[in-house]
Short mmCIF file of C-alpha atoms in Angstrom, two decimals:
data_model
loop_
_atom_site.label_atom_id
_atom_site.label_comp_id
_atom_site.label_asym_id
_atom_site.label_seq_id
_atom_site.Cartn_x
_atom_site.Cartn_y
_atom_site.Cartn_z
CA UNK A 24 -9.51 -14.75 -16.30
CA UNK A 25 -6.16 -15.16 -18.16
CA UNK A 26 -4.43 -13.10 -15.25
CA UNK A 27 -6.23 -14.87 -12.60
CA UNK A 28 -5.14 -18.47 -14.15
CA UNK A 29 -1.61 -17.04 -14.61
CA UNK A 30 -1.24 -16.05 -11.01
CA UNK A 31 -2.77 -19.26 -9.71
CA UNK A 32 -0.87 -21.76 -11.89
CA UNK A 33 2.19 -20.09 -13.57
CA UNK A 34 3.36 -17.10 -11.56
CA UNK A 35 6.84 -17.63 -10.11
CA UNK A 36 5.31 -17.40 -6.61
CA UNK A 37 2.62 -20.02 -7.27
CA UNK A 38 4.62 -22.76 -5.55
CA UNK A 39 4.33 -21.02 -2.16
CA UNK A 40 1.26 -21.79 -0.05
CA UNK A 41 -1.17 -19.25 1.21
CA UNK A 42 -5.04 -18.42 1.23
CA UNK A 43 -6.60 -19.13 -2.15
CA UNK A 44 -7.98 -15.68 -2.68
CA UNK A 45 -4.61 -14.05 -2.05
CA UNK A 46 -3.07 -15.91 -5.03
CA UNK A 47 -4.78 -13.63 -7.46
CA UNK A 48 -5.98 -10.45 -5.63
CA UNK A 49 -4.74 -8.00 -3.17
CA UNK A 50 -8.29 -7.56 -1.95
CA UNK A 51 -7.39 -10.24 0.69
CA UNK A 52 -4.91 -7.88 2.35
CA UNK A 53 -7.22 -4.81 1.98
CA UNK A 54 -10.01 -6.82 3.74
CA UNK A 55 -7.75 -7.64 6.67
CA UNK A 56 -6.51 -4.13 6.85
CA UNK A 57 -10.22 -3.07 7.14
CA UNK A 58 -10.95 -5.67 9.85
CA UNK A 59 -7.82 -4.49 11.79
CA UNK A 60 -6.64 -8.11 12.41
CA UNK A 61 -3.79 -8.25 9.85
CA UNK A 62 -1.25 -9.11 12.59
CA UNK A 63 -3.39 -11.96 13.96
CA UNK A 64 -4.05 -13.19 10.36
CA UNK A 65 -0.20 -13.33 9.60
CA UNK A 66 0.16 -15.45 12.81
CA UNK A 67 -2.71 -17.78 11.70
CA UNK A 68 -1.32 -18.17 8.24
CA UNK A 69 2.13 -19.09 9.37
CA UNK A 70 0.79 -21.49 11.99
CA UNK A 71 -1.08 -23.15 9.14
CA UNK A 72 1.23 -23.03 6.12
CA UNK A 73 4.63 -22.70 7.69
CA UNK A 74 7.52 -20.22 7.53
CA UNK A 75 6.90 -18.88 3.90
CA UNK A 76 3.46 -17.70 3.00
CA UNK A 77 2.15 -16.12 -0.16
CA UNK A 78 -0.46 -13.43 0.98
CA UNK A 79 -0.92 -11.53 -2.30
CA UNK A 80 -0.17 -12.02 -6.05
CA UNK A 81 3.33 -10.60 -5.78
CA UNK A 82 3.58 -10.69 -1.88
CA UNK A 83 5.42 -13.08 0.38
CA UNK A 84 5.76 -13.11 4.31
CA UNK A 85 8.61 -14.90 5.81
CA UNK A 86 8.35 -15.65 9.51
CA UNK A 87 11.96 -16.29 10.64
CA UNK A 88 14.69 -14.41 12.37
CA UNK A 89 17.11 -14.95 9.36
CA UNK A 90 14.67 -13.36 7.06
CA UNK A 91 14.43 -10.35 9.49
CA UNK A 92 18.13 -10.03 9.26
CA UNK A 93 18.52 -10.55 5.48
CA UNK A 94 15.44 -8.76 3.99
CA UNK A 95 16.11 -5.51 5.89
CA UNK A 96 19.88 -5.71 5.75
CA UNK A 97 21.56 -2.54 4.70
CA UNK A 98 23.14 -4.31 1.51
CA UNK A 99 20.16 -6.27 0.73
CA UNK A 100 19.06 -6.05 -2.87
CA UNK A 101 15.59 -4.53 -2.13
CA UNK A 102 14.02 -1.20 -1.85
CA UNK A 103 10.85 -0.06 -0.10
CA UNK A 104 7.56 -1.29 -1.49
CA UNK A 105 5.64 0.86 -4.01
CA UNK A 106 3.01 0.65 -1.23
CA UNK A 107 4.72 3.64 0.38
CA UNK A 108 3.99 5.72 -2.88
CA UNK A 109 0.55 6.26 -1.43
CA UNK A 110 1.98 8.66 1.16
CA UNK A 111 2.78 11.08 -1.55
CA UNK A 112 -0.82 11.10 -2.78
CA UNK A 113 -1.88 12.73 0.44
CA UNK A 114 1.42 14.57 1.43
CA UNK A 115 2.70 15.40 -2.15
CA UNK A 116 6.21 14.36 -1.15
CA UNK A 117 7.82 11.14 0.30
CA UNK A 118 9.48 11.16 3.80
CA UNK A 119 12.38 9.46 5.33
CA UNK A 120 9.88 6.64 6.36
CA UNK A 121 8.32 6.21 2.93
CA UNK A 122 10.83 7.22 0.22
CA UNK A 123 11.58 4.43 -2.15
CA UNK A 124 14.78 5.79 -3.64
CA UNK A 125 17.89 4.62 -1.69
CA UNK A 126 19.80 7.80 -2.72
CA UNK A 127 17.00 10.07 -1.55
CA UNK A 128 16.43 8.13 1.55
CA UNK A 129 20.14 8.25 2.53
CA UNK A 130 19.97 12.14 2.16
CA UNK A 131 16.74 12.43 4.21
CA UNK A 132 18.18 10.29 6.86
CA UNK A 133 21.27 12.29 7.24
CA UNK A 134 19.16 15.41 7.77
CA UNK A 135 16.93 13.64 10.28
CA UNK A 136 19.95 12.41 12.18
CA UNK A 137 21.61 15.78 12.22
CA UNK A 138 18.19 17.58 13.41
CA UNK A 139 17.44 14.94 16.05
CA UNK A 140 20.82 15.54 17.80
CA UNK A 141 21.48 15.20 21.49
CA UNK A 142 21.21 19.10 22.04
CA UNK A 143 17.87 19.33 20.37
CA UNK A 144 16.46 16.40 22.39
CA UNK A 145 17.89 17.53 25.62
CA UNK A 146 16.29 20.92 24.94
CA UNK A 147 12.89 19.32 24.86
CA UNK A 148 13.24 17.37 28.11
CA UNK A 149 11.87 20.12 30.47
CA UNK A 150 8.58 20.60 28.51
CA UNK A 151 8.27 16.76 28.33
CA UNK A 152 8.61 16.58 32.14
CA UNK A 153 6.04 19.38 32.66
CA UNK A 154 3.44 17.19 30.61
CA UNK A 155 4.21 14.01 32.45
CA UNK A 156 3.80 15.96 35.84
CA UNK A 157 0.51 17.15 34.70
CA UNK A 158 -0.50 13.71 33.64
CA UNK A 159 0.35 12.04 37.00
CA UNK A 160 -1.71 14.81 38.81
CA UNK A 161 -4.66 13.98 36.57
CA UNK A 162 -4.58 10.22 37.61
CA UNK A 163 -6.25 11.09 41.04
CA UNK A 164 -9.83 12.40 41.40
CA UNK A 165 -10.02 16.14 42.23
CA UNK A 166 -11.89 16.28 45.41
CA UNK A 167 -9.62 16.39 48.56
CA UNK A 168 -11.92 13.92 50.68
CA UNK A 169 -11.22 11.24 47.87
CA UNK A 170 -7.45 11.91 47.61
CA UNK A 171 -6.60 8.76 49.63
CA UNK A 172 -9.14 6.65 47.98
CA UNK A 173 -8.91 4.72 44.86
CA UNK A 174 -9.71 6.99 41.89
CA UNK A 175 -12.31 6.30 39.18
CA UNK A 176 -11.07 4.38 36.32
CA UNK A 177 -8.81 6.04 33.87
CA UNK A 178 -8.69 4.56 30.25
CA UNK A 179 -5.00 4.36 29.72
CA UNK A 180 -5.30 4.15 25.90
CA UNK A 181 -6.82 7.66 26.00
CA UNK A 182 -4.67 9.28 28.70
CA UNK A 183 -1.33 7.88 27.49
CA UNK A 184 -2.33 8.84 23.88
CA UNK A 185 -3.11 12.44 24.97
CA UNK A 186 -0.09 12.70 26.98
CA UNK A 187 2.22 11.58 24.14
CA UNK A 188 0.58 13.79 21.55
CA UNK A 189 0.87 16.67 23.82
CA UNK A 190 4.53 15.91 24.25
CA UNK A 191 5.05 15.48 20.55
CA UNK A 192 3.31 18.91 19.79
CA UNK A 193 5.66 20.62 22.35
CA UNK A 194 8.82 18.81 21.33
CA UNK A 195 8.30 19.03 17.39
CA UNK A 196 6.54 22.36 16.96
CA UNK A 197 6.83 24.24 20.45
CA UNK A 198 3.02 24.19 20.42
CA UNK A 199 1.00 21.61 22.40
CA UNK A 200 -2.49 20.44 21.50
CA UNK A 201 -3.35 20.61 25.16
CA UNK A 202 -5.30 17.34 25.10
CA UNK A 203 -4.51 16.58 28.79
CA UNK A 204 -5.98 20.00 29.83
CA UNK A 205 -9.02 20.41 27.39
CA UNK A 206 -11.34 18.26 25.11
CA UNK A 207 -11.07 20.76 22.25
CA UNK A 208 -8.40 18.92 20.28
CA UNK A 209 -8.76 15.41 21.43
CA UNK A 210 -10.21 14.36 18.11
CA UNK A 211 -6.75 14.77 16.63
CA UNK A 212 -5.57 11.79 18.64
CA UNK A 213 -8.07 9.48 16.73
CA UNK A 214 -7.40 11.29 13.39
CA UNK A 215 -3.79 10.23 13.55
CA UNK A 216 -4.51 6.51 13.70
CA UNK A 217 -7.25 6.65 11.25
CA UNK A 218 -4.92 8.47 8.87
CA UNK A 219 -2.25 5.99 9.08
CA UNK A 220 -4.73 3.09 8.76
CA UNK A 221 -6.17 4.74 5.56
CA UNK A 222 -2.65 4.94 4.04
CA UNK A 223 -1.70 1.28 4.56
CA UNK A 224 -5.07 0.01 3.21
CA UNK A 225 -5.17 1.98 0.03
CA UNK A 226 -1.45 1.30 -0.44
CA UNK A 227 -2.15 -2.35 -1.06
CA UNK A 228 -4.36 -1.41 -4.01
CA UNK A 229 -3.52 2.08 -5.41
CA UNK A 230 -6.18 1.59 -7.89
CA UNK A 231 -8.61 2.31 -5.28
CA UNK A 232 -7.32 5.82 -5.38
CA UNK A 233 -7.12 6.08 -9.17
CA UNK A 234 -10.91 4.96 -9.51
CA UNK A 235 -11.82 7.20 -6.58
CA UNK A 236 -13.71 4.39 -4.74
CA UNK A 237 -11.88 4.99 -1.54
CA UNK A 238 -14.42 7.48 -0.44
CA UNK A 239 -17.21 4.99 -1.04
CA UNK A 240 -15.60 1.82 0.41
CA UNK A 241 -13.50 3.33 3.14
CA UNK A 242 -14.87 6.76 3.70
CA UNK A 243 -13.85 7.10 7.28
CA UNK A 244 -10.27 5.92 6.64
CA UNK A 245 -9.77 8.25 3.69
CA UNK A 246 -11.27 11.18 5.57
CA UNK A 247 -8.89 10.32 8.45
CA UNK A 248 -5.91 10.39 6.21
CA UNK A 249 -6.72 13.82 4.69
CA UNK A 250 -7.40 15.15 8.26
CA UNK A 251 -4.10 13.69 9.25
CA UNK A 252 -2.31 15.61 6.49
CA UNK A 253 -4.24 18.81 7.34
CA UNK A 254 -3.07 18.55 10.95
CA UNK A 255 0.50 18.23 10.02
CA UNK A 256 0.28 21.22 7.52
CA UNK A 257 -1.53 23.58 9.81
CA UNK A 258 0.99 22.90 12.67
CA UNK A 259 3.96 23.09 10.31
CA UNK A 260 2.79 26.40 8.75
CA UNK A 261 2.35 27.86 12.22
CA UNK A 262 5.73 26.94 13.17
CA UNK A 263 7.35 28.31 9.97
CA UNK A 264 5.52 31.64 10.66
CA UNK A 265 7.10 31.65 14.17
CA UNK A 266 10.56 30.91 12.99
CA UNK A 267 11.91 34.42 14.13
CA UNK A 268 10.00 34.29 17.47
CA UNK A 269 10.95 30.87 18.88
CA UNK A 270 14.31 30.63 20.43
CA UNK A 271 14.10 27.64 22.52
CA UNK A 272 15.16 24.23 20.60
CA UNK A 273 12.45 22.08 19.13
CA UNK A 274 12.63 19.39 16.52
CA UNK A 275 10.83 21.35 13.73
CA UNK A 276 13.16 24.25 14.16
CA UNK A 277 16.09 21.89 14.04
CA UNK A 278 14.81 20.38 10.78
CA UNK A 279 14.22 23.91 9.24
CA UNK A 280 17.92 24.84 9.91
CA UNK A 281 19.59 21.54 9.12
CA UNK A 282 21.22 20.73 5.72
CA UNK A 283 22.41 17.47 4.37
CA UNK A 284 26.11 17.51 5.47
CA UNK A 285 27.30 16.08 2.17
CA UNK A 286 25.02 17.98 -0.50
CA UNK A 287 24.08 21.18 1.45
CA UNK A 288 20.48 20.44 0.62
CA UNK A 289 17.68 21.65 3.12
CA UNK A 290 14.08 20.48 3.28
CA UNK A 291 11.31 22.28 1.37
CA UNK A 292 8.04 23.43 2.97
CA UNK A 293 6.30 20.29 1.47
CA UNK A 294 9.07 18.17 2.87
CA UNK A 295 8.89 19.60 6.19
CA UNK A 296 5.13 18.96 6.32
CA UNK A 297 5.65 15.35 5.35
CA UNK A 298 8.39 14.82 7.97
CA UNK A 299 6.21 16.43 10.54
CA UNK A 300 3.47 14.09 9.82
CA UNK A 301 5.87 11.17 10.24
CA UNK A 302 7.25 12.55 13.43
CA UNK A 303 3.73 13.11 15.06
CA UNK A 304 3.03 9.50 14.63
CA UNK A 305 6.37 8.23 15.45
CA UNK A 306 6.61 10.40 18.56
CA UNK A 307 3.15 9.92 19.96
CA UNK A 308 1.18 6.83 18.75
CA UNK A 309 3.94 4.24 18.91
CA UNK A 310 5.22 5.29 22.25
CA UNK A 311 1.80 5.71 23.77
CA UNK A 312 1.10 1.99 22.68
CA UNK A 313 4.35 0.88 24.38
CA UNK A 314 3.50 2.72 27.61
CA UNK A 315 -0.10 1.52 27.57
CA UNK A 316 0.87 -2.07 26.84
CA UNK A 317 3.43 -2.04 29.58
CA UNK A 318 0.76 -0.89 32.17
CA UNK A 319 -1.55 -3.47 31.11
CA UNK A 320 0.84 -6.37 31.40
CA UNK A 321 2.28 -5.18 34.82
CA UNK A 322 -1.14 -5.04 36.18
CA UNK A 323 -2.02 -8.55 34.87
CA UNK A 324 1.36 -9.84 36.18
CA UNK A 325 1.53 -8.28 39.73
CA UNK A 326 4.86 -10.03 40.60
CA UNK A 327 6.36 -8.13 37.72
CA UNK A 328 4.95 -4.91 38.92
CA UNK A 329 6.36 -5.29 42.38
CA UNK A 330 9.88 -6.05 41.17
CA UNK A 331 9.75 -3.00 38.84
CA UNK A 332 8.48 -0.82 41.56
CA UNK A 333 11.19 -2.04 43.95
CA UNK A 334 13.73 -1.23 41.34
CA UNK A 335 12.40 2.33 40.76
CA UNK A 336 12.21 3.00 44.60
CA UNK A 337 15.84 1.93 44.93
CA UNK A 338 17.08 4.24 42.20
CA UNK A 339 14.83 7.15 42.79
CA UNK A 340 14.27 8.33 46.53
CA UNK A 341 13.20 11.62 45.11
CA UNK A 342 10.39 11.73 42.30
CA UNK A 343 11.98 14.76 40.59
CA UNK A 344 15.17 12.72 39.87
CA UNK A 345 13.17 10.52 37.56
CA UNK A 346 14.46 11.73 34.14
CA UNK A 347 16.86 10.76 31.39
CA UNK A 348 20.22 9.93 32.83
CA UNK A 349 22.36 7.25 34.50
CA UNK A 350 19.84 6.39 37.19
CA UNK A 351 17.08 5.77 34.61
CA UNK A 352 19.42 3.65 32.36
CA UNK A 353 20.24 1.56 35.51
CA UNK A 354 16.64 0.37 35.73
CA UNK A 355 17.39 -2.68 33.81
CA UNK A 356 14.16 -4.70 34.80
CA UNK A 357 11.94 -1.64 33.92
CA UNK A 358 13.64 -1.54 30.42
CA UNK A 359 12.94 -5.21 30.17
CA UNK A 360 9.26 -4.70 31.04
CA UNK A 361 8.78 -2.26 28.23
CA UNK A 362 10.67 -4.41 25.78
CA UNK A 363 8.52 -7.48 26.59
CA UNK A 364 5.38 -5.45 26.28
CA UNK A 365 6.42 -4.29 22.76
CA UNK A 366 7.31 -7.97 21.91
CA UNK A 367 3.79 -8.98 22.88
CA UNK A 368 2.24 -5.81 21.41
CA UNK A 369 4.39 -4.34 18.75
CA UNK A 370 3.35 -0.91 17.67
CA UNK A 371 3.53 -2.12 13.89
CA UNK A 372 2.18 -5.49 14.08
CA UNK A 373 2.05 -6.44 10.40
CA UNK A 374 4.70 -6.11 7.75
CA UNK A 375 6.89 -3.36 6.51
CA UNK A 376 7.27 -4.58 2.79
CA UNK A 377 10.38 -4.46 0.65
CA UNK A 378 10.42 -4.90 -3.16
CA UNK A 379 13.13 -7.14 -4.69
CA UNK A 380 15.20 -5.36 -7.34
CA UNK A 381 16.78 -6.53 -10.56
CA UNK A 382 18.79 -9.60 -9.99
CA UNK A 383 16.65 -11.05 -7.34
CA UNK A 384 17.49 -12.16 -3.78
CA UNK A 385 18.03 -15.35 -1.84
CA UNK A 386 16.32 -15.50 1.58
CA UNK A 387 16.27 -18.75 3.67
CA UNK A 388 17.71 -20.73 0.63
CA UNK A 389 14.65 -19.42 -1.55
CA UNK A 390 15.23 -17.37 -4.55
CA UNK A 391 12.79 -14.61 -5.22
CA UNK A 392 12.54 -12.66 -8.41
CA UNK A 393 12.58 -8.93 -9.09
CA UNK A 394 9.16 -7.45 -8.28
CA UNK A 395 8.42 -9.65 -5.36
CA UNK A 396 7.46 -7.97 -2.20
CA UNK A 397 9.00 -9.53 0.82
CA UNK A 398 8.44 -8.89 4.55
CA UNK A 399 8.54 -10.21 8.02
CA UNK A 400 5.35 -10.04 10.19
CA UNK A 401 6.36 -8.47 13.53
CA UNK A 402 3.58 -9.86 15.71
CA UNK A 403 3.83 -13.31 14.27
CA UNK A 404 7.69 -13.60 14.54
CA UNK A 405 7.63 -12.22 18.06
CA UNK A 406 5.19 -14.94 19.11
CA UNK A 407 7.27 -17.81 17.71
CA UNK A 408 7.98 -20.41 20.49
CA UNK A 409 11.24 -21.20 18.73
CA UNK A 410 12.61 -17.75 19.74
CA UNK A 411 10.48 -16.97 22.69
CA UNK A 412 9.53 -19.93 25.15
CA UNK A 413 6.07 -19.28 26.46
CA UNK A 414 5.39 -16.87 23.67
CA UNK A 415 2.03 -15.42 24.94
CA UNK A 416 3.25 -15.11 28.61
CA UNK A 417 4.76 -11.81 29.87
CA UNK A 418 8.42 -12.69 30.78
CA UNK A 419 10.56 -9.50 31.26
CA UNK A 420 13.48 -11.58 32.44
CA UNK A 421 13.86 -13.09 28.96
CA UNK A 422 15.65 -9.72 28.08
CA UNK A 423 18.06 -9.94 31.03
CA UNK A 424 21.17 -11.88 31.05
CA UNK A 425 21.76 -14.21 34.14
CA UNK A 426 24.73 -11.83 35.09
CA UNK A 427 22.16 -8.94 35.42
CA UNK A 428 19.29 -10.64 37.30
CA UNK A 429 18.82 -13.88 39.28
CA UNK A 430 16.06 -14.98 36.78
CA UNK A 431 18.05 -13.79 33.67
CA UNK A 432 18.75 -16.06 30.79
CA UNK A 433 21.98 -17.51 29.17
CA UNK A 434 23.77 -15.31 26.59
CA UNK A 435 22.66 -17.58 23.66
CA UNK A 436 18.96 -17.49 24.58
CA UNK A 437 19.28 -13.69 25.00
CA UNK A 438 20.90 -13.36 21.62
CA UNK A 439 18.29 -15.55 20.02
CA UNK A 440 15.39 -13.45 21.42
CA UNK A 441 17.08 -10.21 20.15
CA UNK A 442 17.57 -11.77 16.70
CA UNK A 443 13.70 -11.96 16.36
CA UNK A 444 12.77 -8.66 17.93
CA UNK A 445 11.72 -6.05 15.41
CA UNK A 446 9.68 -3.27 17.54
CA UNK A 447 11.94 -0.52 16.24
CA UNK A 448 12.74 -2.09 12.67
CA UNK A 449 16.19 -3.17 11.68
CA UNK A 450 18.82 -2.21 9.06
CA UNK A 451 18.90 1.07 7.40
CA UNK A 452 15.31 1.90 8.35
CA UNK A 453 15.72 1.35 12.08
CA UNK A 454 13.99 4.03 14.05
CA UNK A 455 16.15 7.06 14.67
CA UNK A 456 14.26 7.96 17.87
CA UNK A 457 14.57 4.61 19.67
CA UNK A 458 16.67 5.92 22.63
CA UNK A 459 14.38 8.83 23.05
CA UNK A 460 11.29 6.60 22.91
CA UNK A 461 12.70 4.20 25.66
CA UNK A 462 13.57 7.27 27.87
CA UNK A 463 10.13 8.78 27.54
CA UNK A 464 8.39 5.44 28.32
CA UNK A 465 10.70 4.58 31.19
CA UNK A 466 10.16 8.23 32.73
CA UNK A 467 6.40 7.96 32.54
CA UNK A 468 6.10 4.48 33.93
CA UNK A 469 8.74 5.05 36.63
CA UNK A 470 6.93 8.13 37.89
CA UNK A 471 3.60 6.32 37.99
CA UNK A 472 5.22 3.35 39.91
CA UNK A 473 6.95 5.90 42.30
CA UNK A 474 3.67 7.85 43.05
CA UNK A 475 0.83 5.51 43.07
CA UNK A 476 -0.53 2.21 43.97
CA UNK A 477 -2.35 0.93 40.79
CA UNK A 478 -4.95 -1.60 40.07
CA UNK A 479 -7.36 -2.80 37.29
CA UNK A 480 -10.84 -1.36 37.63
CA UNK A 481 -12.78 -4.19 39.01
CA UNK A 482 -15.84 -3.17 36.92
CA UNK A 483 -14.04 -3.20 33.51
CA UNK A 484 -12.28 -5.72 31.43
CA UNK A 485 -11.53 -3.45 28.42
CA UNK A 486 -8.36 -4.24 26.70
CA UNK A 487 -8.30 -8.02 27.64
CA UNK A 488 -8.91 -10.85 25.42
CA UNK A 489 -12.37 -12.53 25.08
CA UNK A 490 -13.56 -15.29 22.62
CA UNK A 491 -16.49 -13.04 21.53
CA UNK A 492 -13.89 -10.65 19.91
CA UNK A 493 -13.13 -13.27 17.25
CA UNK A 494 -10.51 -15.88 16.41
CA UNK A 495 -7.18 -15.16 18.04
CA UNK A 496 -8.52 -12.77 20.59
CA UNK A 497 -9.48 -15.27 23.29
CA UNK A 498 -6.60 -14.81 25.79
CA UNK A 499 -7.74 -12.77 28.83
CA UNK A 500 -4.09 -11.73 29.65
CA UNK A 501 -3.31 -10.47 26.15
CA UNK A 502 -3.70 -6.80 25.30
CA UNK A 503 -5.97 -6.57 22.36
CA UNK A 504 -4.90 -4.43 19.41
CA UNK A 505 -6.19 -3.56 15.91
CA UNK A 506 -3.62 -3.25 13.17
CA UNK A 507 -3.89 0.01 11.19
CA UNK A 508 -0.23 0.00 10.48
CA UNK A 509 0.33 1.33 13.76
CA UNK A 510 -1.81 -0.31 16.57
CA UNK A 511 -5.30 0.83 17.74
CA UNK A 512 -6.46 -0.31 21.17
CA UNK A 513 -8.63 0.49 24.08
CA UNK A 514 -8.13 0.31 27.81
CA UNK A 515 -7.09 -0.79 30.19
CA UNK A 516 -9.22 1.00 32.92
CA UNK A 517 -6.89 1.67 35.76
CA UNK A 518 -7.47 2.91 39.28
CA UNK A 519 -4.82 5.01 41.26
CA UNK A 520 -4.24 5.96 44.87
CA UNK A 521 -1.29 7.83 46.41
CA UNK A 522 1.45 5.54 47.92
#
């Protein structure tokens, strides 16, 4: 009772508004993690309470572009939240994504940057294209008599997920899970998402693990997390055993052979497994969400689809020319289409928290003491009308300058939008694979546009908003996601026919 009274009345953060339950317990966050609506809840909270919201006893969400810049700045007096310690409970070590120590993070990031060099990534391009070709072939029904008709509906969440997970298996380990070709390993696709969701849920209240009640309250999420770790370990151990036999470049092999250029340290087996677990999610789940969301929005905004198609046709007379390079980079409108889809549907819709260190920090003229967890909610920020006029509409041209496109925007408006965009993170923890993710997404979508006519399955509305789905999910033209740190979703159902 004393603790509750202190947190409500006397705590240094008691002056900040927020839901009553969240003032004295983190069960509020655990509850919304379990529901999968944490991203929507942050949007609701900021609409109700303003730019600064207390969403836990020691947790503050700030929904401004200045906070995005200052909280995650390289020199900000913060470190990763202890929430990320939960990763080590399952993987035994921290990773470049989860380590709290700045010194350790810098060393791990140097190794990752060295390993993910241009030569390694270029060496994985052909196997990536092989998977994309097979994926495109599977968009049509097999029987020759139906080859010119509309195909049956394809669930793009599943197909894009299988594609990107296969690509990740090949690119990271030189061993695909063959999800596109076989049903045998397709459960892994769901395990990855459930594992990430389990990590973030118990991370908000580590006592759930200490008391061993996670298997009672959140059995499916906990089992998913252990399965996720097992997948990473089995794939990593197989690759370690094949070290002498595999000569072609892949990411895991590069990680095995890379040393920190300053200390000479290389990664241990446990660290390799941990980084592999992170890379599987980063290389498959997040990119698959971006591709799926882009397809959803292009089909709900057909005028945008036609502009993107004309651009692809102009730059690629030959389908096999669609690969990373100058011509793909020149598809500015397609790039903008993917960026706008990630604005509306960020792969990480909630918060990546940072803990204030000794000495405190000032954000938006507010002083926060040591121990406070701060963060910026991606979905909520990227739907702020202050930064994005018509925030729930799909407007790719907001990412193009007037000098690039007839419907482009002035420089100041473009800068403002970029200042509030966090799909790949910012600061020292910005995604290392951003360029590769865009390249893969653009290659997949460009090939689909070049090869096929596409339409939404008239007998399905999967993926669309509907009031029956709950508060904040009523917009028909908004792709629906469930926040499990990364985004879980279903649909859309899409039909294809050859052009």
